[in-house]
Coordinates of C-alpha atoms in Angstrom, one line a residue:
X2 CA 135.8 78.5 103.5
X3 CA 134.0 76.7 100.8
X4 CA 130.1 76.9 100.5
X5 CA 129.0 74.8 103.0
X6 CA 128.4 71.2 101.8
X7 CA 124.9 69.2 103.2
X8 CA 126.4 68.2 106.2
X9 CA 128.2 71.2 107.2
X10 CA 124.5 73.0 106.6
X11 CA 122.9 70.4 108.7
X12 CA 125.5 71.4 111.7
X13 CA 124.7 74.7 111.3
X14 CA 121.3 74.2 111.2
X15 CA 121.9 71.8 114.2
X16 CA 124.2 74.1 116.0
X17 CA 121.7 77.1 115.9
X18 CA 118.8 75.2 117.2
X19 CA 120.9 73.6 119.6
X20 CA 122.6 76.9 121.2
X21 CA 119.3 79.4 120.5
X22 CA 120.2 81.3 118.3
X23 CA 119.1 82.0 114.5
X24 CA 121.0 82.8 111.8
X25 CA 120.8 86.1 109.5
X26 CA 119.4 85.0 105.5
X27 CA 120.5 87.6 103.8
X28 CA 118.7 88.4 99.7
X29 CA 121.6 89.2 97.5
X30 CA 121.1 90.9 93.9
X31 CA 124.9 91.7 92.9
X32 CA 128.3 90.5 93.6
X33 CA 128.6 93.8 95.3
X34 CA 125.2 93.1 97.9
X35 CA 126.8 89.2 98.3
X36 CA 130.3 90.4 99.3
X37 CA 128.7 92.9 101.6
X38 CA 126.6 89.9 103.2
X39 CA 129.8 87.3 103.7
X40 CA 132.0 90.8 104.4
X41 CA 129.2 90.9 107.5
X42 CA 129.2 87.2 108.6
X43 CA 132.7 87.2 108.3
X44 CA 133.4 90.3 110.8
X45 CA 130.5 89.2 113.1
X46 CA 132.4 85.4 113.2
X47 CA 128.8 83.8 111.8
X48 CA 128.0 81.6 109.9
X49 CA 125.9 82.7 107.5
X50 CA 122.7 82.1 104.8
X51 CA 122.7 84.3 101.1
X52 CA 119.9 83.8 99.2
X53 CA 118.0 85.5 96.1
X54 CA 114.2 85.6 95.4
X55 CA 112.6 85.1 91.8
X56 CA 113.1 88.9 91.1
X57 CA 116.7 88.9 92.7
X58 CA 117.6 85.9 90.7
X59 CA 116.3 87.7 87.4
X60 CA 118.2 90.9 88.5
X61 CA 121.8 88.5 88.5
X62 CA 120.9 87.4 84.9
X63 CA 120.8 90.9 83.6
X64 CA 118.4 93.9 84.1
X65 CA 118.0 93.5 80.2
X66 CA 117.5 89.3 80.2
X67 CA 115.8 88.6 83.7
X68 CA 115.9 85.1 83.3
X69 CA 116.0 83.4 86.6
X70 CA 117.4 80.4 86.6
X71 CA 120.7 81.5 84.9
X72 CA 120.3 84.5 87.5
X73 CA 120.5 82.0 90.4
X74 CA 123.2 80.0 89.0
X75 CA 125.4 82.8 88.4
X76 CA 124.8 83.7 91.7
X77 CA 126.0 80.2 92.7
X78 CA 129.0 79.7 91.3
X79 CA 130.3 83.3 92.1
X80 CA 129.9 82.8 95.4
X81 CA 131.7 79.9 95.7
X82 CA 134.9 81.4 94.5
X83 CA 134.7 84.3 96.8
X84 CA 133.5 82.5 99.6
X85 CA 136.9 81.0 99.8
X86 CA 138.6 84.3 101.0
X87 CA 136.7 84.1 104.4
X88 CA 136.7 82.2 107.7
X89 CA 132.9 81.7 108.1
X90 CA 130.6 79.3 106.7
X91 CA 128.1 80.2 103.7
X92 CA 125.1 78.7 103.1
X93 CA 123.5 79.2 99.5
X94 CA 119.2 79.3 99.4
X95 CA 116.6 80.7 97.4
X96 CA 113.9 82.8 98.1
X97 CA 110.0 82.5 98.3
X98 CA 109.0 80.7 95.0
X99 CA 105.1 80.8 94.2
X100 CA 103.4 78.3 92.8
X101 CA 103.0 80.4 89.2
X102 CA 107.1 80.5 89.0
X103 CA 107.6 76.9 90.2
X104 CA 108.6 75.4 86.5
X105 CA 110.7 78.8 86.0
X106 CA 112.7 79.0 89.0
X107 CA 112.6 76.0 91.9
X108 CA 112.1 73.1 90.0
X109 CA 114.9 73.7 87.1
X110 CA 117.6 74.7 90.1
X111 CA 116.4 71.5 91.7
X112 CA 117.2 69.9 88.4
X113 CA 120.5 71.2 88.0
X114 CA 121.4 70.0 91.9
X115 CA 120.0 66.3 91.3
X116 CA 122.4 66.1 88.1
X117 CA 125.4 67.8 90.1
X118 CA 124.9 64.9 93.3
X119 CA 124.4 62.1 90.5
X120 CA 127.9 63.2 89.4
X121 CA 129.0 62.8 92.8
X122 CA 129.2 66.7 93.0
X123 CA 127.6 68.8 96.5
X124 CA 123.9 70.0 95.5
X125 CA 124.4 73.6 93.6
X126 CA 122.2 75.2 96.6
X127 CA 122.2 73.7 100.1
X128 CA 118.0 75.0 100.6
X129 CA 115.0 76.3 98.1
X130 CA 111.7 77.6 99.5
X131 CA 108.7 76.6 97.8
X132 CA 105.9 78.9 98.7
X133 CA 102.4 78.2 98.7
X134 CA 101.0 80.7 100.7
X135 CA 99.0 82.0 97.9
X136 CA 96.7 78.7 97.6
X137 CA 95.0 76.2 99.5
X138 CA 97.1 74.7 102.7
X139 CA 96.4 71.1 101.6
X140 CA 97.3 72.4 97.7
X141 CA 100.1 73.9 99.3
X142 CA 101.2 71.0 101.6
X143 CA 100.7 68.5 98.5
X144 CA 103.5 70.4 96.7
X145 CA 105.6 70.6 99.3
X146 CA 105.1 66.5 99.9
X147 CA 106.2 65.9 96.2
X148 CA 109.0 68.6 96.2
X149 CA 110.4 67.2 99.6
X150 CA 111.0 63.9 98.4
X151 CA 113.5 65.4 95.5
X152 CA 115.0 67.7 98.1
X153 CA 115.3 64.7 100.6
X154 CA 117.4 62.4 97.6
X155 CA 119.5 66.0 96.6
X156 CA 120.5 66.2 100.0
X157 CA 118.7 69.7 99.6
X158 CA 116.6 71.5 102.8
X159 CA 113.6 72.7 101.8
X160 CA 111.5 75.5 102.8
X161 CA 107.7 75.6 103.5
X162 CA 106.0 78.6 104.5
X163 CA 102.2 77.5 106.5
X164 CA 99.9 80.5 106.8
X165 CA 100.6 83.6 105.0
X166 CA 103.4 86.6 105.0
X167 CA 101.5 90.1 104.8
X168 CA 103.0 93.1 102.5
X169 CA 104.6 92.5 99.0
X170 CA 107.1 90.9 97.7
X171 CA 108.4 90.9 94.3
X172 CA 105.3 91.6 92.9
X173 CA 103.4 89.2 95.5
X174 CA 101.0 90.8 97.4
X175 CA 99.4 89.3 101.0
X176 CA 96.9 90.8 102.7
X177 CA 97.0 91.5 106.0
X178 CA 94.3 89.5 108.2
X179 CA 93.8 86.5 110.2
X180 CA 95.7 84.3 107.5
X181 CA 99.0 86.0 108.9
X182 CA 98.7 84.0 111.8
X183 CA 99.5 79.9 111.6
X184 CA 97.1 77.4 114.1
X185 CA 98.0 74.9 115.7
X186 CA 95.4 72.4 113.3
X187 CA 98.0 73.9 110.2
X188 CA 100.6 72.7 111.9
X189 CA 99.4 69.8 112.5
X190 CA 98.8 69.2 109.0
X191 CA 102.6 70.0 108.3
X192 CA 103.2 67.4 110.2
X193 CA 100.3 64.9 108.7
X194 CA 101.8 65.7 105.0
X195 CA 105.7 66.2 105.8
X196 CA 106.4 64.5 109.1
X197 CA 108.8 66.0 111.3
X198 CA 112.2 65.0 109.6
X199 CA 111.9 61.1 108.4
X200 CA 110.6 62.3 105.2
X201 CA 113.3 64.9 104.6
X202 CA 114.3 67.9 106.3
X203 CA 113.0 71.1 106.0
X204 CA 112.3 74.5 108.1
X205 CA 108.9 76.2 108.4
X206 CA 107.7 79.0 108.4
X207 CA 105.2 79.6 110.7
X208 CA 103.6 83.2 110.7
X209 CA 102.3 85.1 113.4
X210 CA 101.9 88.4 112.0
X211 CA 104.6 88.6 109.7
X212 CA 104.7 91.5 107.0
X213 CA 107.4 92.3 104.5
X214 CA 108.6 95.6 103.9
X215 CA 109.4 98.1 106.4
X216 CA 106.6 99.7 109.0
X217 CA 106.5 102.1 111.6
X218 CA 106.4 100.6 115.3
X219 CA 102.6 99.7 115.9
X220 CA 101.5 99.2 112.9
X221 CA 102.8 95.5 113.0
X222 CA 100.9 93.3 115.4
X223 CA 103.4 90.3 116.0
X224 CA 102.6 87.3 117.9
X225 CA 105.7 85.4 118.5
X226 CA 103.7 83.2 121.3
X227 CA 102.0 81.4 118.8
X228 CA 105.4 80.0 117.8
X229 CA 105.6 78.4 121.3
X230 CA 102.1 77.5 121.3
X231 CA 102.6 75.3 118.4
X232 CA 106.1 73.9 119.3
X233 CA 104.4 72.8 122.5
X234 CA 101.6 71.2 121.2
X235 CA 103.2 69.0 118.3
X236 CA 106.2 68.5 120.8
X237 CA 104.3 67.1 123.4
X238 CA 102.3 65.1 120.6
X239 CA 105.3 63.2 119.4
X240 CA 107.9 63.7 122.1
X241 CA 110.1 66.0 120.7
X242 CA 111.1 69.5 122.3
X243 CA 110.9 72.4 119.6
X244 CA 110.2 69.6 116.9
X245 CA 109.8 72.6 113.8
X246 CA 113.0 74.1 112.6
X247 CA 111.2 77.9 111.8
X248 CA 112.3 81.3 110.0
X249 CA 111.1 84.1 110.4
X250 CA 109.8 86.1 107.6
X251 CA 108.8 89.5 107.2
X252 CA 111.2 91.2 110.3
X253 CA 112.0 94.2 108.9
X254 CA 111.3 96.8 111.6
X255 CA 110.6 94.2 114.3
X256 CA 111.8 95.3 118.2
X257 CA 114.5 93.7 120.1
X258 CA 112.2 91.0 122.4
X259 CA 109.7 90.1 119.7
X260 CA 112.9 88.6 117.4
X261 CA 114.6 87.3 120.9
X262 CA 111.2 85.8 121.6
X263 CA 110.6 84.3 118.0
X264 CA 114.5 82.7 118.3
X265 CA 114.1 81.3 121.8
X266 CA 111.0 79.3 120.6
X267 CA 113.0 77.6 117.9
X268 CA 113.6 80.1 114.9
X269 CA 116.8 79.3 113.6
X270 CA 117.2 81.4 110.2
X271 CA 115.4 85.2 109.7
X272 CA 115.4 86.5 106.4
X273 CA 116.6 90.2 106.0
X274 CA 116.2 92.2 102.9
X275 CA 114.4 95.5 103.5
X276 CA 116.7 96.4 106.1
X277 CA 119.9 95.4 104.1
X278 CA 118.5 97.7 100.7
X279 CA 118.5 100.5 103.1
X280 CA 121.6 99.9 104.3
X281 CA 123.1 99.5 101.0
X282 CA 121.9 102.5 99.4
X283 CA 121.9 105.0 102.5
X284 CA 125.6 105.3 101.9
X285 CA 125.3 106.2 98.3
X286 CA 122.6 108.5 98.4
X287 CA 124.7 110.4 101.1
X288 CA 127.9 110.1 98.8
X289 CA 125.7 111.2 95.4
X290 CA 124.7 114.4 98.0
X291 CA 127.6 115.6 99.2
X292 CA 129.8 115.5 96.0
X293 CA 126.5 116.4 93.8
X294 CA 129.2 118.5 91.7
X295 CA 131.8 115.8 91.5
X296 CA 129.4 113.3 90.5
X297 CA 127.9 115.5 87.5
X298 CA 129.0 117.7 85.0
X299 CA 127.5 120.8 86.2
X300 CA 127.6 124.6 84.2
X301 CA 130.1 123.0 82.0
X302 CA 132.3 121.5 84.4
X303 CA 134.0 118.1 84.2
X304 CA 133.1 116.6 87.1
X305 CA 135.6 114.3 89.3
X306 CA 136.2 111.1 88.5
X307 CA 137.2 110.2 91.8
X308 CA 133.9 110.9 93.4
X309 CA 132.2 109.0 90.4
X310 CA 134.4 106.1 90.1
X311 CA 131.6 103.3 90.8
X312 CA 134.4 101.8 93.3
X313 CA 134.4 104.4 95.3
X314 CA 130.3 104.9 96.2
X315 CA 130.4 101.2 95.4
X316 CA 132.6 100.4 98.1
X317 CA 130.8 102.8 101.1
X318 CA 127.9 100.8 100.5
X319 CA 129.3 97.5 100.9
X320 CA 130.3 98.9 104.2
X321 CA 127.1 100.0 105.3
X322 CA 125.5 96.7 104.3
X323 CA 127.7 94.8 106.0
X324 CA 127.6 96.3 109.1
X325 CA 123.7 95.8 109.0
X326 CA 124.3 92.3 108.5
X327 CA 126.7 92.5 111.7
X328 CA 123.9 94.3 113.2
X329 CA 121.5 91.3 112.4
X330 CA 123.9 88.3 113.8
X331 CA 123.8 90.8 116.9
X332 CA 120.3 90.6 117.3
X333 CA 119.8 86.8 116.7
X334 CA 122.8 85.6 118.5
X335 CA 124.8 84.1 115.9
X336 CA 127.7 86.3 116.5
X337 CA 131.0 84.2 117.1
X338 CA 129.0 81.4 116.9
X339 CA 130.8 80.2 113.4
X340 CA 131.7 76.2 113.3
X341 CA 134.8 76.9 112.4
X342 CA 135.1 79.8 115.6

């Protein structure tokens, strides 16, 4: 199918919050990590998200040129010629964009979408996450006001994240204390700054404990109740049930129930990265290991070109990735759930 156009996103969207389930956002950084992602969503029947972060987008450019708004765009366009081959819908976004990279990443993508829909074109990507963790919440929401009106008029979803993401991140660092956790008063102030939908649409990110990267179980203190807590206050403020669309950041390594209990309170989109990078490159380390004399000319051998042929290791991890990404829709639900299923 094509890459999903503003309405077909807002179904998905729709559809996901609607049914309970959330759907897998997968960070690409090569054609060969992308078709592992839509390989995925396409043999799990889901509908699915790809996006790339400031350093992912710089990676697509060129290891050499790192420049990542060509990056991102590149990204783009090749994914909406081999989106085609597949029965599932793709959803194009970009990744966490601090407020020291706005002017070299979100805002010039946005840019390029407001010229594409005054050309009576389809925005270039269907959502963009602005993230202003890093500073003041009404710094951060006052942003988010003046980039929400763009996104609104580019028929673009935007991405806010309220509270703060633990770990690192492309270079980003957040600590790991009581900012991890949103209150009810920041949500509230969402709501004062962005309203809930009338301005524009856009998903949340609430945190409760989230950190990115991968931990051991326990060392990850996750409160997915403060999700419902929230939900349940603003709803019964304005009337609405679930009125925040939310993803959930930072899951790697998260058990079964605390991602069953983050979706059933209204997370509709987790982002996986850590998890997918491991899957991707488990498959080639094992390759590299068992044909370690195929791979390299050892005591003045020739090696094996079939065992070195980038295809070949290229193609094993492709495989595992996507069945991680198979794994994920498993987890959240979205499996057969595709529009066009």
């Amino acid at each position: 199918m094509p890459i999903a156009t503003p309405e077909v996103y807002a179904e998905m969207l729709d559809n996901a919050k609607n049914k309970g389930f959330a759907y897998p956002a997968v960070n690409v950084t090569s054609s060969q990590t992308l078709n592992a992602a839509i390989q995925g969503f396409a043999e799990a029947g889901s509908d699915g998200i790809i996006q790339a972060s400031t350093g992912g987008a710089a990676y697509w450019s060129g290891a050499s040129k790192k420049h990542m708004v060509t990056g991102a765009l590149a990204m783009a366009a090749y994914a909406r010629v081999v989106a085609e081959q597949y029965d599932v819908n793709i959803a194009l976004h970009t990744d966490h964009c601090p407020q020291d990279k706005l002017d070299e990443y979100l805002l010039p993508l946005l840019a390029e979408s407001e010229k594409a829909v005054a050309r009576g074109e389809d925005p270039i990507f269907n959502s963009h996450m602005w993230d202003g963790s890093a500073i003041a919440l009404n710094e951060n929401l006052k942003i988010a006001e003046d980039i929400l009106a763009r996104t609104n008029k580019a028929k673009i979803v935007l991405e806010v994240e309220i509270g703060a993401v633990g770990g690192e991140e492309d270079g980003v660092e957040g600590a790991i204390d009581d900012s991890l956790y949103t209150t009810i008063a920041d949500a509230q102030l969402t709501v004062d700054s962005l309203g809930l939908g009338e301005n524009g649409r856009y998903m949340a990110a609430l945190t409760f404990g989230n950190v990115h990267g991968v931990y051991k179980p326990g060392n990850v203190h996750l409160r997915p109740e403060l999700l419902k807590e929230i939900q349940d206050a603003i709803g019964e403020k304005y009337g609405k049930d679930k009125p925040f669309d939310l993803v959930f950041h930072g899951g790697s390594g998260s058990t079964d129930k605390e991602i069953a209990d983050a979706v059933s309170y209204g997370v509709i989109k987790m982002n996986i990265d850590t998890d997918t990078q491991y899957a991707y490159t488990r498959p080639v380390a094992d390759h590299m290991m068992r044909n370690y004399d195929g791979v390299l000319k050892v005591d003045g051998e020739v090696g094996n070109k079939k065992t070195y042929d980038p295809r070949v290791w290229g193609a094993a991890a492709e495989k595992g990735m996507a069945a991680r990404v198979v794994e994920a829709a498993a987890q959240l639900g979205s499996t057969g759930a595709s529009l066009g299923k």
